[in-house]
PDB file of C-alpha atoms and ligand atoms in Angstrom:
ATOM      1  CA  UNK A   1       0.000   0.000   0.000  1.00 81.00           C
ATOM      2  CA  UNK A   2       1.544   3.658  -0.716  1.00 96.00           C
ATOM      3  CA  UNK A   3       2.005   6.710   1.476  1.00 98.00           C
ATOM      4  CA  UNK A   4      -0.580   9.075   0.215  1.00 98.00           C
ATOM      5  CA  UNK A   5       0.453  13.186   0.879  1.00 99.00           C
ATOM      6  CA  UNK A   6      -2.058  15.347   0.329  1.00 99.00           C
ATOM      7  CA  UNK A   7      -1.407  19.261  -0.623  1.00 99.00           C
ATOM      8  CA  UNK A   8      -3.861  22.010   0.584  1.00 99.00           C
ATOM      9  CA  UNK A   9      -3.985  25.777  -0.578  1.00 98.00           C
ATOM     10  CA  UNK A  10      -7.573  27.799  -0.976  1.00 98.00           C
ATOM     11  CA  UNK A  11      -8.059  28.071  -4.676  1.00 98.00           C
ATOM     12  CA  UNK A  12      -5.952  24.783  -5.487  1.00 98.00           C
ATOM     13  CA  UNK A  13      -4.806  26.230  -8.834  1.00 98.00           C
ATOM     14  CA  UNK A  14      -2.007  28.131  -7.528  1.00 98.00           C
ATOM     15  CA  UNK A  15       0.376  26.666  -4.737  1.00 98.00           C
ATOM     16  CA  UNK A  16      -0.822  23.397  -4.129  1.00 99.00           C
ATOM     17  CA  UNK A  17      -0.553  21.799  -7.693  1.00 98.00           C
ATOM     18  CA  UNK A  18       3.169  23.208  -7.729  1.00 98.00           C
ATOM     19  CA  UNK A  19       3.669  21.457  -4.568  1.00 99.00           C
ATOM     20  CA  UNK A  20       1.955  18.413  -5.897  1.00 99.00           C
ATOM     21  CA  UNK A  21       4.050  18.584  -8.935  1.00 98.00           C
ATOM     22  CA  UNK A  22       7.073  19.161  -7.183  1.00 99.00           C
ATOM     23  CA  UNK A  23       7.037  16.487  -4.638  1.00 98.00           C
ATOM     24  CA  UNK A  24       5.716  13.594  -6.932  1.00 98.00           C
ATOM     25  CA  UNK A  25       8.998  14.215  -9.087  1.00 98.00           C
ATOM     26  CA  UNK A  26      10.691  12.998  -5.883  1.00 98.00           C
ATOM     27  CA  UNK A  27       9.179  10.426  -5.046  1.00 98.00           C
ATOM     28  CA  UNK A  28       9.053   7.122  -6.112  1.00 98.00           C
ATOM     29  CA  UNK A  29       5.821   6.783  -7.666  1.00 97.00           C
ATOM     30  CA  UNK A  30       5.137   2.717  -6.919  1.00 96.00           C
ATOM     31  CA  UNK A  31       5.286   3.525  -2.845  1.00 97.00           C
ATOM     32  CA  UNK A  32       4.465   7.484  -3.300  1.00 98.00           C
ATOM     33  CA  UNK A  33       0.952   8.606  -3.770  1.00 98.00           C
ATOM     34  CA  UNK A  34       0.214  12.796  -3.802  1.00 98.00           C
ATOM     35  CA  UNK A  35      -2.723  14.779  -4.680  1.00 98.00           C
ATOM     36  CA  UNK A  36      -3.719  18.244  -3.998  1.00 99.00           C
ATOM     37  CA  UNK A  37      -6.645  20.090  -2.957  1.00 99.00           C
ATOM     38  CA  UNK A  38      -8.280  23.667  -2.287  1.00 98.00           C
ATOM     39  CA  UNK A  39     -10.159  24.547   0.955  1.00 98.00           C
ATOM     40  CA  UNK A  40     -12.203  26.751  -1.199  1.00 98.00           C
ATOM     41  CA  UNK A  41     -14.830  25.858  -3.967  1.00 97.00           C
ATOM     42  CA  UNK A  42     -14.196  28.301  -6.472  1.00 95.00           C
ATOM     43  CA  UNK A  43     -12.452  26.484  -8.924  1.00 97.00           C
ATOM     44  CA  UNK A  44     -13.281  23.187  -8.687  1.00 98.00           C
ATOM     45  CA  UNK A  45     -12.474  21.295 -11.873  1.00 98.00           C
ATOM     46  CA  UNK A  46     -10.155  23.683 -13.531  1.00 98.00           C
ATOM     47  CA  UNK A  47      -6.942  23.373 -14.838  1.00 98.00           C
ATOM     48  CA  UNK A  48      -3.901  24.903 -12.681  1.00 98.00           C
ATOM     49  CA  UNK A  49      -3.436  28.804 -13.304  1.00 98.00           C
ATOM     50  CA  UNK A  50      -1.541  29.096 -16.332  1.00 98.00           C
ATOM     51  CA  UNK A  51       1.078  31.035 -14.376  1.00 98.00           C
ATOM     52  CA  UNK A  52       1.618  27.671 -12.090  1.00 98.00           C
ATOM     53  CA  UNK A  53       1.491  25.982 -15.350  1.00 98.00           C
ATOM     54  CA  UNK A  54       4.451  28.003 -17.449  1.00 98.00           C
ATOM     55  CA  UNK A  55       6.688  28.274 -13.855  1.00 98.00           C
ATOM     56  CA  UNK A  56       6.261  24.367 -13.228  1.00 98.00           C
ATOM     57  CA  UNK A  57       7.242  23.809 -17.253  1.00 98.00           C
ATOM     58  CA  UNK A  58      10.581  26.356 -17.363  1.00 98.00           C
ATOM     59  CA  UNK A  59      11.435  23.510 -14.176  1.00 98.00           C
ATOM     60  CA  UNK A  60      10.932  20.718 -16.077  1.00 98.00           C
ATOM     61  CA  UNK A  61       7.104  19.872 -14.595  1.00 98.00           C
ATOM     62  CA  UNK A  62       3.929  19.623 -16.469  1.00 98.00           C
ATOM     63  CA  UNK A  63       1.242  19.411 -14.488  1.00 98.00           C
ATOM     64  CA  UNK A  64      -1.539  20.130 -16.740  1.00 98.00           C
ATOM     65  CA  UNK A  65      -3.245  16.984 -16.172  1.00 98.00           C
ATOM     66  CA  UNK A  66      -4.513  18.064 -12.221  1.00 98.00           C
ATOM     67  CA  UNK A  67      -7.901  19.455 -11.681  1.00 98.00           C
ATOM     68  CA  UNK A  68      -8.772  21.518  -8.903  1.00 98.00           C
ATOM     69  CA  UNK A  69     -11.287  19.665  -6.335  1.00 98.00           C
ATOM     70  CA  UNK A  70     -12.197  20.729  -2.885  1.00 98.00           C
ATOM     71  CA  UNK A  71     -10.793  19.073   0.545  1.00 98.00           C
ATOM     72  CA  UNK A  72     -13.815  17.146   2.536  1.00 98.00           C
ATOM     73  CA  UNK A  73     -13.214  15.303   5.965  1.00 98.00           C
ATOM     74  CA  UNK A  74     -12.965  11.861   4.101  1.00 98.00           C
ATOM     75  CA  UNK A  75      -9.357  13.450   2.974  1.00 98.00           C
ATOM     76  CA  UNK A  76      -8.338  13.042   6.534  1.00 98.00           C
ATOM     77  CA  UNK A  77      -9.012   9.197   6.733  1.00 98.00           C
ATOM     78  CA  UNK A  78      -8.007   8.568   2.785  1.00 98.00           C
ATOM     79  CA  UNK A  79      -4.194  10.547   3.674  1.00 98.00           C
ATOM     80  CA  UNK A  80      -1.394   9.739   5.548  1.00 98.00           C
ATOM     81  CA  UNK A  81       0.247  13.312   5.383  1.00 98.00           C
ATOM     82  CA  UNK A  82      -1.631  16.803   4.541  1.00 99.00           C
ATOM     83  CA  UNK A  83       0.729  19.857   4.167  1.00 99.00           C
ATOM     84  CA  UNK A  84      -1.276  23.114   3.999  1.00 99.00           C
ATOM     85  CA  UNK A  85       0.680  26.250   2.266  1.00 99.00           C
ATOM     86  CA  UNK A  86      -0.014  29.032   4.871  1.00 99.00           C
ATOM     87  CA  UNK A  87      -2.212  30.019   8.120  1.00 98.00           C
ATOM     88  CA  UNK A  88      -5.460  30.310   7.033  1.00 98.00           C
ATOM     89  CA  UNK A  89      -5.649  26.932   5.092  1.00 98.00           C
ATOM     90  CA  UNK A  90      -4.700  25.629   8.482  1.00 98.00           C
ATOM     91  CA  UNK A  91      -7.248  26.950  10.499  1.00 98.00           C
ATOM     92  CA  UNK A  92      -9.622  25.703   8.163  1.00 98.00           C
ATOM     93  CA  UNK A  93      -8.614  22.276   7.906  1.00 98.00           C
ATOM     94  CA  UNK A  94      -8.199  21.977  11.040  1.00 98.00           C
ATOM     95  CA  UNK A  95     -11.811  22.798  11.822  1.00 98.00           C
ATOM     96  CA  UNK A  96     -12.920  20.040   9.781  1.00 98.00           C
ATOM     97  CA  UNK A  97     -10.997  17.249  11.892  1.00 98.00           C
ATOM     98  CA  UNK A  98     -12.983  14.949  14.053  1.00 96.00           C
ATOM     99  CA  UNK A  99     -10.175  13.421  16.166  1.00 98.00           C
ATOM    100  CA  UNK A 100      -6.431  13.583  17.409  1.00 98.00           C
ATOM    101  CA  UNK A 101      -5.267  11.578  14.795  1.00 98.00           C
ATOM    102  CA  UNK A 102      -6.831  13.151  11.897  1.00 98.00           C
ATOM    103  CA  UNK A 103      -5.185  16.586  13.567  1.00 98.00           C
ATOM    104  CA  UNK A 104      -1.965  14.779  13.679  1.00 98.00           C
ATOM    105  CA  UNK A 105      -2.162  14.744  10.141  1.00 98.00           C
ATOM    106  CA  UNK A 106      -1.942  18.097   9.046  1.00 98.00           C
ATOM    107  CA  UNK A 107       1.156  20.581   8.706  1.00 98.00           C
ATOM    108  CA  UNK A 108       2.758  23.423   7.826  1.00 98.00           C
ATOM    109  CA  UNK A 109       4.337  22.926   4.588  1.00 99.00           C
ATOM    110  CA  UNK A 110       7.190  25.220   5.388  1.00 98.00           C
ATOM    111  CA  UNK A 111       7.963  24.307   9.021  1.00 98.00           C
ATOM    112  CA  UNK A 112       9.921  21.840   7.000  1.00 98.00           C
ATOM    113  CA  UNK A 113      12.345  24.286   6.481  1.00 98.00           C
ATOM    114  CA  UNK A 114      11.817  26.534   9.106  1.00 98.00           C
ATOM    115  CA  UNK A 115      10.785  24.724  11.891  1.00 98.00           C
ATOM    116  CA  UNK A 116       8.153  25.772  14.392  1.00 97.00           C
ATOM    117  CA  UNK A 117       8.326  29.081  12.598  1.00 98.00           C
ATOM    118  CA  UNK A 118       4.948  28.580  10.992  1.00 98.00           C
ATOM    119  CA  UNK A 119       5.518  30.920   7.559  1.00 98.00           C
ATOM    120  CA  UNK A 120       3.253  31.174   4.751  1.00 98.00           C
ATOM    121  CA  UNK A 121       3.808  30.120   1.246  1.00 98.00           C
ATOM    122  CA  UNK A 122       2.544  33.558  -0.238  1.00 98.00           C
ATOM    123  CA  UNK A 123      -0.528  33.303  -1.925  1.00 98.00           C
ATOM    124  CA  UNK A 124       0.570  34.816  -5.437  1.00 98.00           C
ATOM    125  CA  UNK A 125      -2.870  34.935  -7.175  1.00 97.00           C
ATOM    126  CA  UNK A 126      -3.041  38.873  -7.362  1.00 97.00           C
ATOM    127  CA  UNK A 127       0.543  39.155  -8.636  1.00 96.00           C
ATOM    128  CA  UNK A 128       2.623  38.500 -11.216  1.00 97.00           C
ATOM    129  CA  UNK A 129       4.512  35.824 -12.604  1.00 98.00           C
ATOM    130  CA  UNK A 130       7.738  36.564 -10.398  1.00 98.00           C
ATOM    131  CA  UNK A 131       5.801  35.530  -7.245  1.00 98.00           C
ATOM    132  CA  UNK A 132       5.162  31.949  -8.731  1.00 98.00           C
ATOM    133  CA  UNK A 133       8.811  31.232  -9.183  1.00 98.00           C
ATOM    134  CA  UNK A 134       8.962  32.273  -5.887  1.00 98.00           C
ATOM    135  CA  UNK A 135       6.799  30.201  -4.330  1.00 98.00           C
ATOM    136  CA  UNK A 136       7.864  27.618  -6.847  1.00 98.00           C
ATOM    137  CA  UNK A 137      11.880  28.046  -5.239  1.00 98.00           C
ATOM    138  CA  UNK A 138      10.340  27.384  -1.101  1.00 98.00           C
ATOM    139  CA  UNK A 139       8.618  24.610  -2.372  1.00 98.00           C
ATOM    140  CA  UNK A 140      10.974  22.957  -4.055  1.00 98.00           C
ATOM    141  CA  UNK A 141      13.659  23.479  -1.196  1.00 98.00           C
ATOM    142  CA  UNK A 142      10.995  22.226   1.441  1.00 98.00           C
ATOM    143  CA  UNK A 143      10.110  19.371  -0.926  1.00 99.00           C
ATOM    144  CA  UNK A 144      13.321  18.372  -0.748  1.00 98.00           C
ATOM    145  CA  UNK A 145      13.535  17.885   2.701  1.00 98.00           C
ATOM    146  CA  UNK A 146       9.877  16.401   3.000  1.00 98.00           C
ATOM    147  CA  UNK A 147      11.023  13.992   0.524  1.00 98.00           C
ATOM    148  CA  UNK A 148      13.920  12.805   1.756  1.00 98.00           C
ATOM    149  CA  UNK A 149      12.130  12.165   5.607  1.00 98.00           C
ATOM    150  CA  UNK A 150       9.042  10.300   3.415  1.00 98.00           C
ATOM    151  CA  UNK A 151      11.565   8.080   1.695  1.00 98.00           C
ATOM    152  CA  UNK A 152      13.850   7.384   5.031  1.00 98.00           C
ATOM    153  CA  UNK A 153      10.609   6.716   7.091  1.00 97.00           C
ATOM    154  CA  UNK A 154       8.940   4.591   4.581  1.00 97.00           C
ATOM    155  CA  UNK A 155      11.509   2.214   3.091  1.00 84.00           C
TER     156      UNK A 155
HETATM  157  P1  4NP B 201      -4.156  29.146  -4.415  1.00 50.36           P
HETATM  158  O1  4NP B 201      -4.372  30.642  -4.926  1.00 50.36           O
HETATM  159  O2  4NP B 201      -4.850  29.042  -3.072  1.00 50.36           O
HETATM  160  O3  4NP B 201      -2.646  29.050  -4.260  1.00 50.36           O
HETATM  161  O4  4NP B 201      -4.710  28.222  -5.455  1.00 50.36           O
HETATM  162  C1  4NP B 201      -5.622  31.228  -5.037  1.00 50.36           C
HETATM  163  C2  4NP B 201      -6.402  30.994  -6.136  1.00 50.36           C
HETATM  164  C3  4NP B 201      -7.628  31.592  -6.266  1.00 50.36           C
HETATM  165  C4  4NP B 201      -8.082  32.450  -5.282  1.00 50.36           C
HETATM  166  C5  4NP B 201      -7.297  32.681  -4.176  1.00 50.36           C
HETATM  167  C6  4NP B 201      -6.074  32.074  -4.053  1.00 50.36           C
HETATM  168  N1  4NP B 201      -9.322  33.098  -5.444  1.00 50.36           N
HETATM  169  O5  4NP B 201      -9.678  33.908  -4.567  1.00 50.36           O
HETATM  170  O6  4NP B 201     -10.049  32.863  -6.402  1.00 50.36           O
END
């Protein structure tokens, strides 16, 4: 059976499939499972913002083939790991858990890298392309490290 990580940002067009995108390339994908997900509803089945899209692609990533869909409490039984990108996504995932366990499941994406620190991966919606590569650079160097634990822990 695989390790299932689930990524959680609001829209789930911006952050989250990059971080999806990002971590699966680390992973081994016959013990690795990861998916993404929004908190919000206002995108559900679209394709990733084409500014995700063209900073995932000048990496090397295509991740054209995710659609956004919205978290529900069944995520917290059907994952092992959920990383949420900032605060807010926390709060309200958080709110939706129905026991220690399913609590236990959910962090910070970039306490990785900065631990106990709890920083946000900026939302970059309402900016420009800069802020994607950005957000594209801490997720890739907090990937790394999530990767690396997954793979130790789970081997
Ligand atoms: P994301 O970015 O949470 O990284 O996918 C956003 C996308 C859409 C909206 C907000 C944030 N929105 O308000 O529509």
């Amino acid at each position: 059976m695989s390790v299932k990580i689930l990524m959680v940002c609001l829209g789930n067009i911006c952050r989250s499939p990059l971080a999806e995108g990002i971590l699966a390339s680390k992973l081994p994908k016959d013990k690795f499972f990861v998916d993404s997900a929004g908190t919000g509803a206002y995108h559900i089945g679209k394709q990733p913002d084409q500014r995700s899209v063209l900073t995932a692609q000048r990496n090397g990533l295509d991740i054209t083939n995710q659609k956004a869909r919205q978290f529900t409490s069944r995520d917290f039984d059907d994952f092992d790991y959920i990383y949420v990108m900032d605060n807010t996504n926390y709060d309200d995932v958080i709110q939706l858990a129905k026991s220690e366990n399913h609590k236990n499941k959910v962090h910070l994406i970039l306490n990785e890298l900065f631990p106990g620190d709890n920083v946000d991966v900026p939302d970059p919606y309402y900016g420009l392309q800069n802020g994607f590569d950005m957000v594209y650079e801490m997720l890739d160097e907090t990937c790394d490290i999530i990767s690396k634990k997954l793979i130790e822990k789970h081997s």
